[in-house]
Coordinates of C-alpha atoms (C1' of nucleotides) in Angstrom, one line a residue:
Chain A
M538 CA 0.0 0.0 0.0
A539 CA 1.4 3.4 -1.0
A540 CA 2.2 5.6 1.9
R541 CA -1.0 7.7 2.0
T542 CA -0.9 11.2 3.2
F543 CA -3.6 13.2 4.9
S544 CA -4.1 16.9 5.4
L545 CA -3.9 18.2 8.9
Q546 CA -7.5 19.2 8.8
T547 CA -8.7 15.9 7.5
L548 CA -6.8 14.1 10.3
Q549 CA -8.5 16.3 12.8
R550 CA -11.9 15.6 11.5
L551 CA -11.5 11.8 11.5
P552 CA -12.0 11.4 15.3
Y553 CA -15.4 13.1 15.0
Y554 CA -16.5 10.9 12.1
L555 CA -15.3 7.8 13.8
D556 CA -17.1 8.7 17.0
F557 CA -20.3 9.3 15.2
L558 CA -20.0 6.1 13.1
R559 CA -19.4 4.0 16.2
G560 CA -22.7 5.2 17.7
L561 CA -24.6 4.8 14.5
E562 CA -27.2 2.0 14.1
T563 CA -27.7 1.8 10.4
E564 CA -25.5 -0.2 8.1
N565 CA -24.8 2.4 5.6
I566 CA -24.2 6.1 5.7
S567 CA -23.9 8.7 2.9
A568 CA -21.5 11.5 2.8
T569 CA -24.4 13.8 2.5
A570 CA -25.8 12.6 5.8
L571 CA -22.5 12.9 7.5
A572 CA -22.0 16.4 6.2
A573 CA -25.4 17.4 7.5
E574 CA -24.6 15.8 10.9
F575 CA -21.5 17.9 11.3
G576 CA -22.4 21.0 9.4
L577 CA -19.7 20.4 6.9
N578 CA -19.6 20.7 3.1
E579 CA -20.5 17.3 1.6
V580 CA -17.7 17.4 -1.0
Q581 CA -15.3 17.8 1.8
V582 CA -16.7 14.8 3.6
R583 CA -16.4 12.8 0.5
K584 CA -12.8 13.8 0.0
D585 CA -12.1 12.9 3.6
L586 CA -13.7 9.5 3.2
A587 CA -12.0 8.9 -0.1
S588 CA -8.6 9.6 1.5
V589 CA -9.1 7.1 4.3
S590 CA -10.9 4.4 2.6
R591 CA -10.6 2.6 -0.7
Q592 CA -14.2 1.5 -0.6
A593 CA -16.4 3.2 -3.2
G594 CA -19.6 4.8 -2.1
R595 CA -22.7 3.6 -3.8
P596 CA -25.3 6.0 -5.2
R597 CA -28.4 6.2 -3.0
K598 CA -26.8 4.1 -0.3
G599 CA -23.5 5.7 0.7
F600 CA -20.7 3.9 2.4
G601 CA -20.6 0.8 4.6
R602 CA -20.4 1.9 8.2
K603 CA -18.3 -1.0 9.4
A604 CA -15.6 -0.7 6.7
L605 CA -15.3 3.0 7.3
I606 CA -14.8 2.4 11.0
V607 CA -12.1 -0.1 10.4
D608 CA -10.3 2.2 7.9
M609 CA -10.5 5.2 10.2
E610 CA -9.2 3.2 13.2
D611 CA -6.4 2.1 11.1
V612 CA -5.4 5.6 10.0
L613 CA -5.8 6.9 13.5
G614 CA -3.7 4.1 14.9
Y615 CA -6.3 2.9 17.4
G616 CA -5.8 -0.7 17.9
R617 CA -2.1 -0.6 17.9
I618 CA -0.6 1.2 20.9
D619 CA 1.9 4.0 20.7
K620 CA 4.1 4.3 23.8
A621 CA 4.6 7.7 25.2
I622 CA 6.5 9.3 28.1
I623 CA 5.5 12.4 30.0
V624 CA 7.8 15.0 31.4
G625 CA 6.7 17.3 34.2
L626 CA 4.4 15.8 36.9
G627 CA 2.7 18.9 38.2
H628 CA -1.1 19.2 38.3
L629 CA -1.6 18.8 34.6
G630 CA 1.1 16.2 34.1
T631 CA -0.3 14.1 36.9
A632 CA -3.8 14.4 35.6
L633 CA -2.8 13.3 32.1
A634 CA -0.7 10.4 33.5
N635 CA -3.7 9.2 35.4
Y636 CA -6.1 9.5 32.6
R637 CA -7.2 6.1 31.5
G638 CA -9.0 7.2 28.3
F639 CA -5.8 7.4 26.2
E640 CA -5.7 3.7 25.7
N641 CA -8.9 4.1 23.5
Y642 CA -6.9 6.3 21.3
G643 CA -4.0 4.0 21.0
L644 CA -1.8 5.7 23.5
K645 CA -0.1 4.4 26.6
I646 CA 2.0 6.5 28.9
V647 CA 4.8 4.2 30.0
A648 CA 6.9 6.5 32.1
G649 CA 6.9 9.8 33.8
F650 CA 9.8 12.2 34.6
D651 CA 10.1 15.1 37.0
K652 CA 13.1 17.0 38.3
K653 CA 11.8 16.8 41.8
F654 CA 11.9 13.0 41.9
E655 CA 14.9 11.2 43.3
G656 CA 15.6 7.5 42.7
E657 CA 12.7 5.6 41.3
G658 CA 9.0 6.1 42.1
R659 CA 5.6 5.2 40.9
L660 CA 2.4 6.9 40.0
N661 CA -0.2 4.3 40.1
D662 CA 1.2 1.7 37.6
M663 CA 3.5 4.1 35.9
P664 CA 7.2 4.2 36.8
V665 CA 8.5 7.7 37.6
Y666 CA 12.1 8.8 37.1
P667 CA 14.2 11.9 37.9
A668 CA 14.7 14.2 35.0
Q669 CA 18.3 13.3 34.6
A670 CA 17.3 9.8 33.5
L671 CA 15.3 11.1 30.6
V672 CA 17.5 10.4 27.7
E673 CA 18.6 7.0 29.0
Q674 CA 15.1 5.8 29.7
V675 CA 13.6 7.0 26.5
R676 CA 16.2 5.2 24.6
R677 CA 15.7 2.1 26.6
L678 CA 11.9 2.1 26.2
K679 CA 12.2 3.0 22.5
V680 CA 9.5 5.6 22.9
K681 CA 8.7 7.8 19.9
L682 CA 6.2 10.2 21.5
G683 CA 6.9 12.7 24.3
I684 CA 4.4 14.8 26.3
I685 CA 5.8 18.0 27.8
T686 CA 4.0 19.4 30.8
V687 CA 6.8 21.3 32.3
D688 CA 6.7 25.1 32.6
G689 CA 7.8 27.4 29.8
A690 CA 11.2 28.1 31.2
N691 CA 12.2 24.4 31.0
A692 CA 10.3 23.2 28.0
Q693 CA 12.9 23.8 25.3
E694 CA 15.6 22.1 27.2
V695 CA 13.3 19.1 27.8
C696 CA 12.4 19.1 24.1
D697 CA 16.1 19.1 23.1
R698 CA 16.8 16.1 25.2
L699 CA 13.8 14.2 23.9
V700 CA 15.0 14.8 20.4
E701 CA 18.4 13.7 21.4
A702 CA 16.9 10.5 22.7
G703 CA 15.2 9.8 19.4
I704 CA 11.6 11.1 20.0
K705 CA 9.7 11.7 16.7
A706 CA 6.6 13.5 18.0
I707 CA 6.0 15.9 20.8
W708 CA 2.8 16.9 22.4
N709 CA 3.6 20.3 24.0
F710 CA 1.5 21.8 26.8
A711 CA 4.0 24.5 27.6
P712 CA 3.0 28.0 26.3
L713 CA 5.8 28.4 23.8
M714 CA 6.8 27.2 20.3
L715 CA 9.4 24.6 20.6
Q716 CA 12.3 24.5 18.1
V717 CA 12.8 21.1 16.6
P718 CA 14.8 19.7 13.8
E719 CA 13.2 18.7 10.5
G720 CA 11.2 15.5 10.7
I721 CA 10.0 16.0 14.2
I722 CA 6.4 17.0 14.7
V723 CA 5.1 19.2 17.5
Q724 CA 1.5 19.6 18.5
N725 CA 0.9 22.6 20.7
E726 CA -1.8 22.6 23.2
N727 CA -2.0 26.2 24.4
M728 CA -5.2 27.5 26.0
A729 CA -4.1 31.1 25.3
C730 CA -4.4 30.4 21.6
A731 CA -7.9 29.1 21.8
L732 CA -8.9 32.0 24.0
A733 CA -7.3 34.4 21.5
V734 CA -9.8 33.3 18.8
L735 CA -12.8 33.4 21.1
S736 CA -12.0 36.6 22.7
H737 CA -11.4 38.3 19.4
H738 CA -14.7 37.1 18.2
L739 CA -16.5 38.6 21.2
R740 CA -15.1 42.0 20.2
G741 CA -15.2 41.6 16.4
Chain B
M487 CA -10.7 52.7 13.9
A488 CA -11.9 50.3 11.2
A489 CA -12.9 46.9 12.5
R490 CA -9.7 45.0 11.9
T491 CA -9.8 41.4 11.0
F492 CA -7.3 38.7 11.8
S493 CA -6.8 35.3 10.4
L494 CA -7.3 32.4 12.7
Q495 CA -3.7 31.5 12.4
T496 CA -2.4 34.9 13.1
L497 CA -4.6 35.1 16.2
Q498 CA -3.1 31.9 17.5
R499 CA 0.4 33.1 17.0
L500 CA -0.1 36.3 18.9
P501 CA 0.0 34.8 22.3
Y502 CA 3.4 33.4 21.5
Y503 CA 4.8 36.7 20.3
L504 CA 3.4 38.5 23.3
D505 CA 4.8 36.1 25.7
F506 CA 8.2 36.4 24.2
L507 CA 8.1 40.2 23.9
R508 CA 7.2 40.5 27.6
G509 CA 10.3 38.6 28.6
L510 CA 12.5 40.6 26.2
E511 CA 15.0 43.0 27.5
T512 CA 15.9 45.1 24.5
E513 CA 13.9 48.1 23.4
N514 CA 13.5 47.1 19.8
I515 CA 13.0 43.8 18.0
S516 CA 13.0 43.1 14.3
A517 CA 10.6 40.8 12.5
T518 CA 13.7 38.9 11.3
A519 CA 14.7 38.2 14.9
L520 CA 11.2 37.2 15.9
A521 CA 11.0 34.8 13.0
A522 CA 14.3 33.2 14.0
E523 CA 13.1 32.8 17.6
F524 CA 10.0 30.9 16.5
G525 CA 11.2 29.2 13.5
L526 CA 8.7 31.1 11.3
N527 CA 9.0 32.7 8.0
E528 CA 9.9 36.4 8.5
V529 CA 7.4 37.7 6.0
Q530 CA 4.8 35.9 7.9
V531 CA 5.9 37.6 11.1
R532 CA 5.9 41.0 9.4
K533 CA 2.4 40.4 8.2
D534 CA 1.3 39.4 11.6
L535 CA 2.8 42.5 13.1
A536 CA 1.4 44.8 10.4
S537 CA -2.1 43.4 11.1
V538 CA -2.0 44.1 14.9
S539 CA 0.0 47.3 15.0
R540 CA -0.1 50.5 13.0
Q541 CA 3.5 51.3 13.9
A542 CA 5.9 51.0 11.1
G543 CA 9.0 49.0 11.5
R544 CA 12.3 50.9 11.0
P545 CA 15.0 49.5 8.8
R546 CA 17.9 48.2 10.8
K547 CA 16.0 48.6 14.1
G548 CA 12.7 46.8 13.8
F549 CA 9.7 47.5 15.9
G550 CA 9.3 49.1 19.3
R551 CA 8.8 46.4 21.9
K552 CA 6.5 48.3 24.2
A553 CA 4.1 49.4 21.5
L554 CA 3.9 45.9 20.1
I555 CA 3.0 44.6 23.5
V556 CA 0.3 47.2 24.0
D557 CA -1.2 46.5 20.6
M558 CA -1.2 42.8 21.0
E559 CA -2.7 42.9 24.5
D560 CA -5.4 45.1 23.0
V561 CA -6.2 42.7 20.2
L562 CA -6.1 39.7 22.5
G563 CA -8.4 41.4 24.9
Y564 CA -6.1 41.2 27.9
G565 CA -6.7 44.1 30.1
R566 CA -10.5 44.0 29.7
I567 CA -12.2 41.0 31.2
D568 CA -14.6 38.8 29.3
K569 CA -17.0 37.0 31.6
A570 CA -17.6 33.3 31.0
I571 CA -19.7 30.5 32.5
I572 CA -18.9 26.9 32.7
V573 CA -21.3 24.0 32.3
G574 CA -20.3 20.6 33.7
L575 CA -18.4 20.4 36.9
G576 CA -16.7 17.1 36.7
H577 CA -13.0 16.7 36.9
L578 CA -12.1 18.9 34.0
G579 CA -14.8 21.5 34.7
T580 CA -13.7 21.8 38.3
A581 CA -10.1 22.1 37.4
L582 CA -10.8 24.9 34.8
A583 CA -13.1 26.7 37.2
N584 CA -10.4 26.7 39.9
Y585 CA -7.7 27.7 37.5
R586 CA -6.6 31.3 38.4
G587 CA -4.5 31.9 35.4
F588 CA -7.4 32.8 33.1
E589 CA -7.5 36.3 34.5
N590 CA -4.1 37.0 32.9
Y591 CA -5.9 36.2 29.6
G592 CA -8.8 38.5 30.2
L593 CA -11.2 35.7 31.2
K594 CA -13.2 35.4 34.4
I595 CA -15.5 32.4 35.0
V596 CA -18.4 34.0 36.9
A597 CA -20.7 31.0 37.4
G598 CA -20.8 27.2 37.1
F599 CA -23.6 24.8 36.3
D600 CA -24.1 21.1 36.8
K601 CA -27.1 18.9 36.6
K602 CA -26.1 17.2 39.9
F603 CA -26.5 20.5 41.9
E604 CA -29.6 21.4 43.7
G605 CA -30.3 24.9 45.0
E606 CA -27.4 27.2 45.0
G607 CA -23.8 26.3 45.9
R608 CA -20.3 27.6 45.6
L609 CA -17.0 26.4 44.3
N610 CA -14.4 28.6 46.0
D611 CA -15.6 32.1 45.0
M612 CA -17.8 31.0 42.1
P613 CA -21.5 30.5 42.5
V614 CA -22.8 27.1 41.2
Y615 CA -26.3 26.6 39.9
P616 CA -28.3 23.5 38.8
A617 CA -28.5 23.0 35.1
Q618 CA -32.1 24.1 34.8
A619 CA -31.1 27.6 35.8
L620 CA -28.7 27.9 32.8
V621 CA -30.7 30.1 30.5
E622 CA -32.0 32.4 33.2
Q623 CA -28.6 33.0 34.8
V624 CA -26.7 33.5 31.6
R625 CA -29.2 36.1 30.6
R626 CA -29.0 37.8 34.0
L627 CA -25.2 37.8 34.0
K628 CA -25.1 38.9 30.3
V629 CA -22.3 36.4 29.6
K630 CA -21.2 36.0 26.1
L631 CA -18.8 33.1 26.4
G632 CA -19.7 29.6 27.5
I633 CA -17.4 26.7 28.4
I634 CA -18.8 23.2 27.9
T635 CA -17.3 20.4 29.9
V636 CA -20.2 18.0 30.0
D637 CA -20.0 14.6 28.3
G638 CA -20.7 14.1 24.6
A639 CA -24.2 12.9 25.1
N640 CA -25.3 16.2 26.7
A641 CA -23.1 18.7 25.0
Q642 CA -25.4 19.6 22.1
E643 CA -28.3 20.3 24.3
V644 CA -26.3 22.5 26.6
C645 CA -25.0 24.3 23.5
D646 CA -28.5 24.9 22.3
R647 CA -29.5 26.4 25.5
L648 CA -26.5 28.6 25.7
V649 CA -27.3 29.9 22.2
E650 CA -30.9 30.5 23.3
A651 CA -29.6 32.5 26.2
G652 CA -27.5 34.7 24.0
I653 CA -24.0 33.3 24.1
K654 CA -21.8 34.4 21.3
A655 CA -18.8 32.1 21.7
I656 CA -18.3 28.5 22.9
W657 CA -15.3 26.8 24.2
N658 CA -16.1 23.1 23.7
F659 CA -14.3 20.4 25.6
A660 CA -16.7 17.6 24.6
P661 CA -15.6 15.3 21.8
L662 CA -18.1 16.3 19.2
M663 CA -18.8 19.1 16.7
L664 CA -21.5 21.3 18.0
Q665 CA -24.1 22.6 15.6
V666 CA -24.5 26.4 16.1
P667 CA -26.3 29.1 14.1
E668 CA -24.4 31.6 12.0
G669 CA -22.6 34.2 14.0
I670 CA -21.7 31.9 16.9
I671 CA -18.1 30.7 17.1
V672 CA -17.1 27.4 18.5
Q673 CA -13.6 26.5 19.6
N674 CA -13.1 22.8 20.0
E675 CA -10.6 21.4 22.4
N676 CA -10.4 17.7 21.6
M677 CA -7.4 15.7 22.6
A678 CA -8.3 13.0 20.1
C679 CA -7.7 15.5 17.3
A680 CA -4.2 16.4 18.5
L681 CA -3.4 12.7 18.9
A682 CA -4.6 12.0 15.4
V683 CA -2.0 14.2 14.0
L684 CA 0.8 12.9 16.2
S685 CA -0.1 9.3 15.9
H686 CA -0.3 9.5 12.1
H687 CA 3.1 11.1 12.0
L688 CA 4.5 8.2 14.0
R689 CA 3.3 5.8 11.3
G690 CA 3.9 8.1 8.3
Chain C
dG1106 C1' 29.2 63.3 4.9
dG1107 C1' 29.1 59.1 2.1
dT1108 C1' 28.6 54.1 1.7
dA1109 C1' 27.2 49.5 3.1
dT1110 C1' 23.5 46.9 4.8
dA1111 C1' 19.8 45.1 7.7
dT1112 C1' 15.3 45.6 7.6
dC1113 C1' 11.3 47.1 5.9
dG1114 C1' 6.7 47.1 3.0
dA1115 C1' 4.6 45.7 -1.2
dT1116 C1' 3.6 42.6 -4.5
dA1117 C1' 3.9 38.1 -6.8
dT1118 C1' 4.0 33.2 -6.4
dT1119 C1' 3.0 28.9 -4.5
dA1120 C1' 0.7 25.7 -1.4
dT1121 C1' -3.2 24.1 0.9
dG1122 C1' -7.8 23.7 1.9
dT1123 C1' -12.8 24.5 0.8
dT1124 C1' -16.7 24.9 -2.1
dA1125 C1' -19.2 24.6 -6.6
dT1126 C1' -20.5 22.2 -10.7
dC1127 C1' -21.7 18.3 -13.5
dG1128 C1' -22.2 14.0 -15.8
dA1129 C1' -22.6 9.0 -14.4
dT1130 C1' -25.0 5.4 -12.0
dA1131 C1' -27.0 2.3 -8.7
dT1132 C1' -31.1 1.9 -6.2
dT1133 C1' -35.8 2.8 -5.3
dG1134 C1' -40.6 2.8 -6.3
dG1135 C1' -44.2 2.7 -9.5
Chain D
dC1379 C1' -39.1 -3.0 -16.6
dC1380 C1' -38.7 1.9 -16.6
dA1381 C1' -38.4 6.6 -14.8
dA1382 C1' -37.0 9.5 -11.1
dT1383 C1' -33.5 10.7 -8.0
dA1384 C1' -30.1 10.5 -4.3
dT1385 C1' -25.6 9.9 -4.2
dC1386 C1' -21.3 9.3 -6.1
dG1387 C1' -16.5 10.7 -8.2
dA1388 C1' -14.0 14.0 -10.8
dT1389 C1' -12.7 18.3 -12.1
dA1390 C1' -12.8 23.1 -11.8
dA1391 C1' -13.2 27.5 -9.3
dC1392 C1' -12.4 29.9 -5.3
dA1393 C1' -10.5 31.2 -0.7
dT1394 C1' -7.0 31.4 2.6
dA1395 C1' -2.5 31.1 4.2
dA1396 C1' 2.5 30.6 3.6
dT1397 C1' 6.6 31.9 1.2
dA1398 C1' 9.6 34.2 -2.2
dT1399 C1' 11.2 38.3 -4.5
dC1400 C1' 12.6 43.0 -4.8
dG1401 C1' 13.2 47.9 -4.6
dA1402 C1' 13.3 51.5 -0.9
dT1403 C1' 15.3 53.5 3.2
dA1404 C1' 16.9 54.5 7.9
dT1405 C1' 20.6 53.5 10.5
dA1406 C1' 25.3 52.3 11.5
dC1407 C1' 29.9 52.7 10.6
dC1408 C1' 33.8 54.6 8.6

DNA sequence: GGTATATCGATATTATGTTATCGATATTGG
DNA sequence: CCAATATCGATAACATAATATCGATATACC
């Protein structure tokens, strides 16, 4: 199978489609109906579906629900498990580390790190290491995804060490843009950005 | 002043610029330097700056730091306070309601709602009402921004009632796309979307 | 003062994402 | 079996955002 490629926007719509399809009772669903459900343009939905699934839609019936679900789960990587580590076990970090729901999204946090830890600890099932052990443990665990929940002042340094250790993707909750080399992807989660849009709309 | 308009992307970059400028020590900063700092294209930075600030950059010096900060704070609405209410006081809702940092972003959560509450309660300083009181209280408080932290099954109904009560912007933490009439803005905060991008990159 | 240059603003180009159009066709219902 | 039509896929048009190019100029430095 050729290495398919998906636009950022398409990827971000998939979880919504999938969720809806899972709750659906009928056997078939048309792009038209999906579009109506989400308030999207129906051509856009068709393109999204075409990009994830090889199955052709049938006039007057639409697409097979089950096959769509399988294809989307495959693209989204649910089913397989990506291992992740989390750096920074403050309020947010701890909450994320304790959150069980990630396994439904194919994510398992296999270790946590915090500069305040000495020796080796545990947070529920998850082993916790001091920050110095970061590179060594990430390499040992062969983890490709790092979650950064340290404060802004330390985030870039943590990021650099994750990259050094071979991380390929970073989920960044610190309020700054991390600098990473080519080939590493960063997903920023910054509430100030969301608020910027909302707040401006309230004035606009 | 004409009602200026900003692209979504520009708005989301502003908090990063602002944060950096606040921590900066020099009096002037060039778009070139800002671009280098964030790994952005320098033309893009210049366009962003031009859209928020009327001040012209000076060759070989750049822009005045202080004036940029003022202009960005103005666009982002820091300084003035937007009132918000939050619906759904589970783990996430409670955490957000207790978070003090929002005031730095010009946001104050003035009331909370949960279907499990009877009568009138309090969460720290914030009054808490039962879900039935939603429309009435939102109208009374003249709030324009609603935060939805209920589960997916109830989110659309909550959304409808917020709209009915005159809400203009919604910050949605439930994992579905809300349907809203024209003129209402929804900002979705869905971890599955972020993970979709990261997870796909790990396979790609 | 004169020259070199970093930086600017404007404009053009390219890339990405969304929406509109249209002919083809499988299914439905008479 | 036939006509009506919902839905499809493909292609084209449009919109938005990112990047490249380039001449103008204020400042720095000699």
